[in-house]
Coordinates of C-alpha atoms and ligand atoms in Angstrom, one line a residue:
M281 CA 36.0 41.7 -48.7
S282 CA 33.7 39.7 -51.0
S283 CA 30.5 41.4 -52.0
K284 CA 28.6 38.3 -50.9
P285 CA 26.9 38.8 -47.6
N286 CA 28.1 36.6 -44.8
L287 CA 26.9 36.6 -41.2
E288 CA 30.4 36.4 -39.8
N289 CA 31.2 39.8 -41.4
V290 CA 28.3 41.5 -39.8
K291 CA 29.6 43.7 -37.0
R292 CA 27.8 47.0 -37.6
I293 CA 24.1 47.3 -38.0
L294 CA 22.4 50.5 -39.2
V295 CA 18.7 51.0 -38.5
V296 CA 17.0 53.7 -40.5
G297 CA 14.2 55.4 -38.6
A298 CA 14.0 56.1 -34.9
G299 CA 10.3 55.4 -34.4
A300 CA 9.1 52.8 -31.9
M301 CA 10.0 49.9 -34.2
G302 CA 13.4 51.2 -35.5
S303 CA 14.7 52.2 -32.0
Q304 CA 13.7 48.9 -30.4
I305 CA 15.2 46.9 -33.3
G306 CA 18.4 48.8 -32.8
M307 CA 18.3 48.1 -29.1
V308 CA 17.9 44.4 -29.7
G309 CA 20.9 44.4 -32.0
A310 CA 23.0 46.3 -29.4
L311 CA 21.9 43.9 -26.6
A312 CA 23.1 41.0 -28.9
G313 CA 26.6 42.6 -29.0
Y314 CA 26.4 44.5 -32.3
Q315 CA 27.5 48.1 -32.9
V316 CA 24.3 49.9 -33.9
T317 CA 23.6 53.2 -35.5
I318 CA 20.1 54.6 -35.6
Q319 CA 19.7 57.2 -38.3
D320 CA 16.8 59.5 -38.6
I321 CA 16.4 62.9 -40.4
S322 CA 14.8 64.3 -37.2
E323 CA 17.2 65.1 -34.4
D324 CA 14.1 65.3 -32.1
M325 CA 13.1 61.7 -32.9
L326 CA 16.7 60.5 -32.2
T327 CA 16.7 62.3 -28.8
K328 CA 13.3 60.8 -27.9
A329 CA 14.4 57.3 -29.0
Q330 CA 17.6 57.5 -26.9
A331 CA 15.7 58.6 -23.8
A332 CA 12.9 55.9 -24.3
L333 CA 15.5 53.1 -24.7
A334 CA 17.4 54.2 -21.6
E335 CA 14.2 54.2 -19.7
R336 CA 13.3 50.8 -21.0
M337 CA 16.7 49.4 -19.9
D338 CA 16.3 51.0 -16.5
R339 CA 13.0 49.2 -16.1
N340 CA 14.5 45.9 -17.2
V341 CA 17.3 46.3 -14.6
S342 CA 15.0 47.4 -11.8
K343 CA 12.7 44.4 -12.5
G344 CA 15.7 42.0 -12.4
R345 CA 15.4 41.0 -16.0
M346 CA 18.8 42.4 -17.1
E347 CA 22.1 43.3 -15.5
R348 CA 23.1 47.0 -15.4
T349 CA 26.6 46.2 -16.8
D350 CA 24.9 44.6 -19.9
T351 CA 22.4 47.3 -20.5
D352 CA 25.1 50.0 -20.1
A353 CA 27.4 48.2 -22.5
A354 CA 24.5 47.8 -25.0
L355 CA 23.5 51.5 -24.7
G356 CA 27.2 52.3 -25.2
R357 CA 27.2 50.4 -28.5
M358 CA 24.5 52.7 -29.9
N359 CA 25.1 55.7 -32.1
Y360 CA 22.6 58.3 -33.3
L361 CA 23.1 60.1 -36.6
T362 CA 21.1 62.3 -38.9
S363 CA 23.2 61.8 -41.9
I364 CA 22.3 58.7 -43.9
Q365 CA 25.5 58.9 -45.9
D366 CA 27.7 58.8 -42.8
A367 CA 25.6 56.1 -41.2
A368 CA 25.5 53.9 -44.3
S369 CA 29.3 54.1 -45.0
T370 CA 30.3 51.7 -42.2
A371 CA 27.2 49.4 -42.1
D372 CA 27.5 45.7 -42.7
F373 CA 23.7 45.2 -42.5
V374 CA 20.9 47.7 -42.8
I375 CA 17.4 47.5 -41.5
E376 CA 15.1 50.2 -42.8
A377 CA 12.2 51.0 -40.5
A378 CA 11.1 54.4 -41.8
V379 CA 7.6 55.5 -42.7
E380 CA 5.6 53.1 -44.8
K381 CA 5.6 55.2 -47.9
L382 CA 7.0 53.7 -51.1
E383 CA 8.6 56.9 -52.5
T384 CA 10.3 57.7 -49.2
K385 CA 11.6 54.1 -49.0
R386 CA 12.9 54.2 -52.6
G387 CA 14.8 57.4 -51.8
I388 CA 16.3 55.8 -48.7
F389 CA 17.3 52.6 -50.6
Q390 CA 19.0 54.7 -53.3
E391 CA 21.1 56.5 -50.8
L392 CA 21.9 53.3 -48.9
D393 CA 23.0 51.6 -52.1
R394 CA 25.2 54.5 -52.9
H395 CA 26.9 54.7 -49.5
A396 CA 26.8 51.3 -47.9
P397 CA 29.7 48.8 -48.6
P398 CA 29.0 46.3 -51.4
H399 CA 28.7 43.4 -49.0
A400 CA 26.0 45.1 -46.9
V401 CA 22.5 43.6 -47.0
L402 CA 19.7 46.2 -47.3
A403 CA 16.6 44.9 -45.5
T404 CA 13.3 46.6 -45.0
N405 CA 11.1 46.1 -41.9
S406 CA 8.1 47.0 -44.0
S407 CA 5.0 44.9 -43.4
T408 CA 3.2 46.1 -46.5
L409 CA 5.8 46.6 -49.2
G410 CA 7.7 43.6 -50.6
S411 CA 11.4 44.4 -50.9
S412 CA 11.2 43.9 -54.7
Q413 CA 9.6 47.4 -54.7
V414 CA 12.8 49.0 -53.4
A415 CA 15.3 46.5 -54.7
D416 CA 15.1 47.7 -58.3
I417 CA 16.4 51.1 -57.4
T418 CA 19.6 49.6 -56.1
G419 CA 22.4 47.9 -57.9
R420 CA 22.2 45.0 -55.5
A421 CA 18.8 43.5 -55.8
D422 CA 20.2 40.1 -54.7
R423 CA 21.2 41.7 -51.3
V424 CA 17.7 43.1 -50.6
C425 CA 15.0 41.4 -48.5
N426 CA 12.3 42.1 -45.9
M427 CA 13.1 41.6 -42.3
H428 CA 9.9 42.2 -40.5
F429 CA 9.8 42.6 -36.8
F430 CA 6.8 42.8 -34.5
N431 CA 5.6 45.3 -32.0
P432 CA 7.1 45.6 -29.4
A433 CA 10.3 44.5 -31.1
L434 CA 12.2 44.2 -27.8
V435 CA 9.7 41.5 -26.7
M436 CA 8.2 39.7 -29.7
K437 CA 10.3 36.8 -31.0
C438 CA 9.1 36.5 -34.5
V439 CA 10.9 38.0 -37.5
E440 CA 9.6 37.3 -41.0
V441 CA 12.4 37.2 -43.5
V442 CA 10.9 37.5 -47.0
R443 CA 12.8 36.9 -50.1
H444 CA 11.9 38.4 -53.5
E445 CA 12.7 36.6 -56.8
Q446 CA 16.3 37.9 -56.9
T447 CA 17.2 37.7 -53.3
S448 CA 20.3 35.4 -53.0
Q449 CA 20.6 32.5 -50.7
E450 CA 23.5 34.2 -49.0
T451 CA 21.3 37.2 -48.2
V452 CA 18.6 34.9 -46.8
D453 CA 21.1 33.0 -44.7
T454 CA 22.6 36.2 -43.3
A455 CA 19.3 37.7 -42.4
M456 CA 18.0 34.5 -40.8
G457 CA 21.3 34.1 -38.9
L458 CA 21.3 37.7 -37.8
A459 CA 17.7 37.4 -36.5
E460 CA 18.8 34.3 -34.5
R461 CA 21.8 36.0 -33.1
M462 CA 19.5 38.9 -32.0
G463 CA 17.6 36.3 -30.0
K464 CA 14.7 36.1 -32.4
S465 CA 12.9 33.1 -34.0
P466 CA 12.9 33.9 -37.7
I467 CA 10.6 32.4 -40.2
L468 CA 11.3 32.3 -43.9
I469 CA 8.7 33.4 -46.4
N470 CA 9.5 32.2 -49.9
R471 CA 7.4 34.5 -51.9
E472 CA 6.1 38.1 -51.5
I473 CA 2.4 38.0 -50.7
P474 CA 0.4 40.9 -49.1
G475 CA 0.6 40.6 -45.3
F476 CA 3.2 37.9 -45.4
V477 CA 2.2 35.3 -42.8
A478 CA 1.6 36.8 -39.3
N479 CA -0.4 39.8 -40.5
R480 CA -2.6 37.5 -42.6
L481 CA -3.4 35.5 -39.6
L482 CA -4.0 38.6 -37.6
G483 CA -6.0 40.2 -40.3
A484 CA -8.4 37.3 -40.4
L485 CA -9.0 37.6 -36.6
R486 CA -9.3 41.4 -36.8
T487 CA -11.9 41.2 -39.7
E488 CA -14.0 38.8 -37.7
A489 CA -13.7 40.9 -34.5
L490 CA -14.8 44.0 -36.4
K491 CA -17.7 42.3 -37.9
L492 CA -18.9 40.8 -34.6
Y493 CA -18.8 44.3 -33.0
D494 CA -20.4 46.0 -36.0
D495 CA -23.3 43.5 -36.0
G496 CA -23.9 44.3 -32.4
I497 CA -23.1 40.7 -31.3
A498 CA -20.8 41.9 -28.5
S499 CA -19.0 44.9 -27.2
F500 CA -15.4 45.3 -28.4
Q501 CA -14.3 45.0 -24.8
D502 CA -16.0 41.6 -24.5
I503 CA -14.6 40.5 -27.8
D504 CA -11.1 41.3 -26.4
T505 CA -11.9 39.4 -23.2
A506 CA -12.9 36.3 -25.3
A507 CA -9.6 36.4 -27.2
K508 CA -7.7 36.5 -24.0
T509 CA -9.7 34.1 -21.8
A510 CA -10.9 31.6 -24.4
L511 CA -8.0 31.6 -26.8
G512 CA -5.1 32.6 -24.5
H513 CA -4.0 35.5 -26.6
P514 CA -2.0 38.0 -24.6
M515 CA -4.1 40.9 -25.9
G516 CA -7.5 41.1 -27.6
P517 CA -7.7 42.3 -31.3
Y518 CA -8.9 45.8 -30.3
E519 CA -6.2 46.3 -27.6
L520 CA -3.7 45.1 -30.2
M521 CA -4.9 47.6 -32.8
D522 CA -4.3 50.4 -30.2
L523 CA -0.8 49.0 -29.6
V524 CA 0.2 48.7 -33.2
G525 CA -1.5 52.1 -34.1
I526 CA -4.8 52.7 -35.7
D527 CA -2.9 54.6 -38.5
V528 CA -0.7 51.6 -39.1
V529 CA -3.6 49.1 -39.2
H530 CA -5.5 51.4 -41.5
L531 CA -2.5 51.7 -43.8
I532 CA -1.9 47.9 -43.9
R533 CA -5.5 47.4 -44.8
Q534 CA -5.5 50.1 -47.5
A535 CA -2.3 48.7 -49.0
H536 CA -3.9 45.2 -49.0
F537 CA -7.0 46.6 -50.8
E538 CA -4.7 48.3 -53.4
E539 CA -3.0 45.0 -54.1
T540 CA -6.2 43.0 -54.4
G541 CA -8.7 45.6 -55.6
D542 CA -11.4 43.7 -53.7
P543 CA -13.7 46.2 -51.9
A544 CA -14.1 43.6 -49.1
D545 CA -10.5 44.3 -48.2
L546 CA -11.0 48.0 -47.7
P547 CA -10.4 49.3 -44.1
H548 CA -13.5 48.7 -41.9
P549 CA -15.6 51.9 -41.6
A550 CA -15.2 51.9 -37.8
L551 CA -11.4 51.9 -38.3
T552 CA -11.6 54.7 -40.8
E553 CA -13.6 56.7 -38.4
L554 CA -11.0 56.5 -35.7
Y555 CA -8.3 57.1 -38.2
E556 CA -9.9 60.3 -39.6
A557 CA -10.5 61.6 -36.1
G558 CA -6.7 61.2 -35.4
H559 CA -7.4 58.6 -32.7
Y560 CA -4.3 56.4 -33.4
G561 CA -4.4 54.3 -30.2
R562 CA -1.9 54.3 -27.4
K563 CA 0.4 56.9 -29.0
T564 CA -2.3 59.6 -29.1
G565 CA -4.0 58.5 -25.8
Q566 CA -7.2 57.5 -27.6
G567 CA -8.1 54.6 -29.9
W568 CA -10.7 52.0 -29.2
Y569 CA -9.7 52.5 -25.6
T570 CA -8.7 55.7 -23.7
Y571 CA -5.2 55.9 -22.2
S572 CA -4.4 58.2 -19.3
E573 CA -0.7 58.4 -19.8
Ligands
3HC853 N1 8.0 48.1 -25.5 C1 8.9 47.3 -25.0 N2 8.6 46.4 -24.0 C2 7.3 46.3 -23.7 C3 6.3 47.1 -24.2 C4 6.7 48.0 -25.2 N3 5.8 48.9 -25.8 N4 5.1 46.8 -23.7 C5 5.4 45.8 -22.8 N5 6.7 45.5 -22.8 C6 7.4 44.5 -22.0 C7 7.9 45.1 -20.8 O1 9.0 44.4 -20.4 C8 6.8 44.8 -19.8 O2 7.2 44.8 -18.5 P1 7.3 46.2 -17.7 O3 6.1 47.0 -18.0 O4 7.4 45.7 -16.3 O5 8.5 46.8 -18.1 C9 6.4 43.4 -20.2 O6 6.5 43.5 -21.7 C10 5.0 43.1 -19.8 O7 4.1 44.1 -20.2 P2 2.7 44.3 -19.5 O8 2.7 43.9 -18.1 O9 2.3 45.7 -19.9 O10 1.7 43.5 -20.3 P3 1.7 42.0 -21.0 O11 2.2 41.0 -20.0 O12 0.4 41.9 -21.6 O13 2.8 42.1 -22.1 C11 3.0 42.4 -24.5 C12 2.8 43.0 -23.1 C13 4.3 41.8 -24.6 C14 2.9 43.6 -25.5 C15 1.8 41.3 -24.7 O14 0.6 41.9 -24.3 C16 1.8 40.8 -26.1 O15 2.5 39.9 -26.4 N6 0.8 41.3 -26.8 C17 0.6 41.0 -28.2 C18 1.6 41.7 -29.1 C19 1.4 41.4 -30.5 O16 0.6 40.6 -31.0 N7 2.3 42.0 -31.3 C20 2.3 41.8 -32.8 C21 1.6 43.0 -33.4 S1 1.5 42.9 -35.1 C22 2.8 43.7 -35.7 O17 3.7 44.2 -35.0 C23 3.0 43.6 -37.1 C24 3.2 45.0 -37.8 O18 3.4 44.8 -39.2 C25 2.1 45.9 -37.5

């Protein structure tokens, strides 16, 4: 097989990382008919991901959104492994969705490059790190790009495919084509910039929302209401921070500041306060809002 990526050769997808993003990205791939492996060093994370996905699929069937035969077949196309070497060896396309730490990602890309077949594209779901920062540790920089999904990945249609200077056209075409076959609406980003496109738009809204609240202009609940009832957003900016995770939002902002060096880009103090208190949003039961489940 040629080492040039080609959408038609993609049969097996590997997703690295069994968190909320990784597991749902894998499920989207399996629902689209691909053989999917989810790899995580934590057996516990894999077990939890498997249970959460089965529960999600049950819900989709009971609500009449999907057929049981389809969800069972998709769940049957999913494998869960702790060994990255084994997982990578049969992958035609890899989407890394591990923790947003550069050193961890570099280690993962090095392993992936060693063990994945030469034609395999190595994509990262990172929203903060351009793929050039991991491409240089591999011997296939031309087959590395970002493929950034949105939370919740089972639902949100957008995928940002971001090329770095050395990403080949075949890699871009394969990533865009794969996103389409996964039922998504990919957009192509021609150059690595902090926040890509969607998070830049969201960041502008979030900055303004935090300022309005901080200045005592309105409660954060009322700001959310305005976003929903005046602008038609499905969620207000504060609800969305809780969904995405206060830790993730904080990290995105910190990474943005580190790229620009502009103190105006530092995480907002109110956000830092929640972050330092460990109030990460829905996943901890407390963020801007309190969650009972
Ligand atoms: N996982 C999977 N599916 C979910 C879900 C989740 N966490 N949350 C909701 N859904 C699906 C379910 O099918 C759910 O129906 P169900 O509860 O009957 O099973 C259906 O969506 C509707 O959910 P809800 O009734 O709870 O509420 P909504 O109608 O408001 O829909 C939403 C939920 C789809 C999350 C919608 O509110 C929305 O689109 N919100 C905005 C999300 C957004 O902006 N995401 C981008 C975040 S930025 C990001 O990801 C970038 C990264 O770099 C940080």
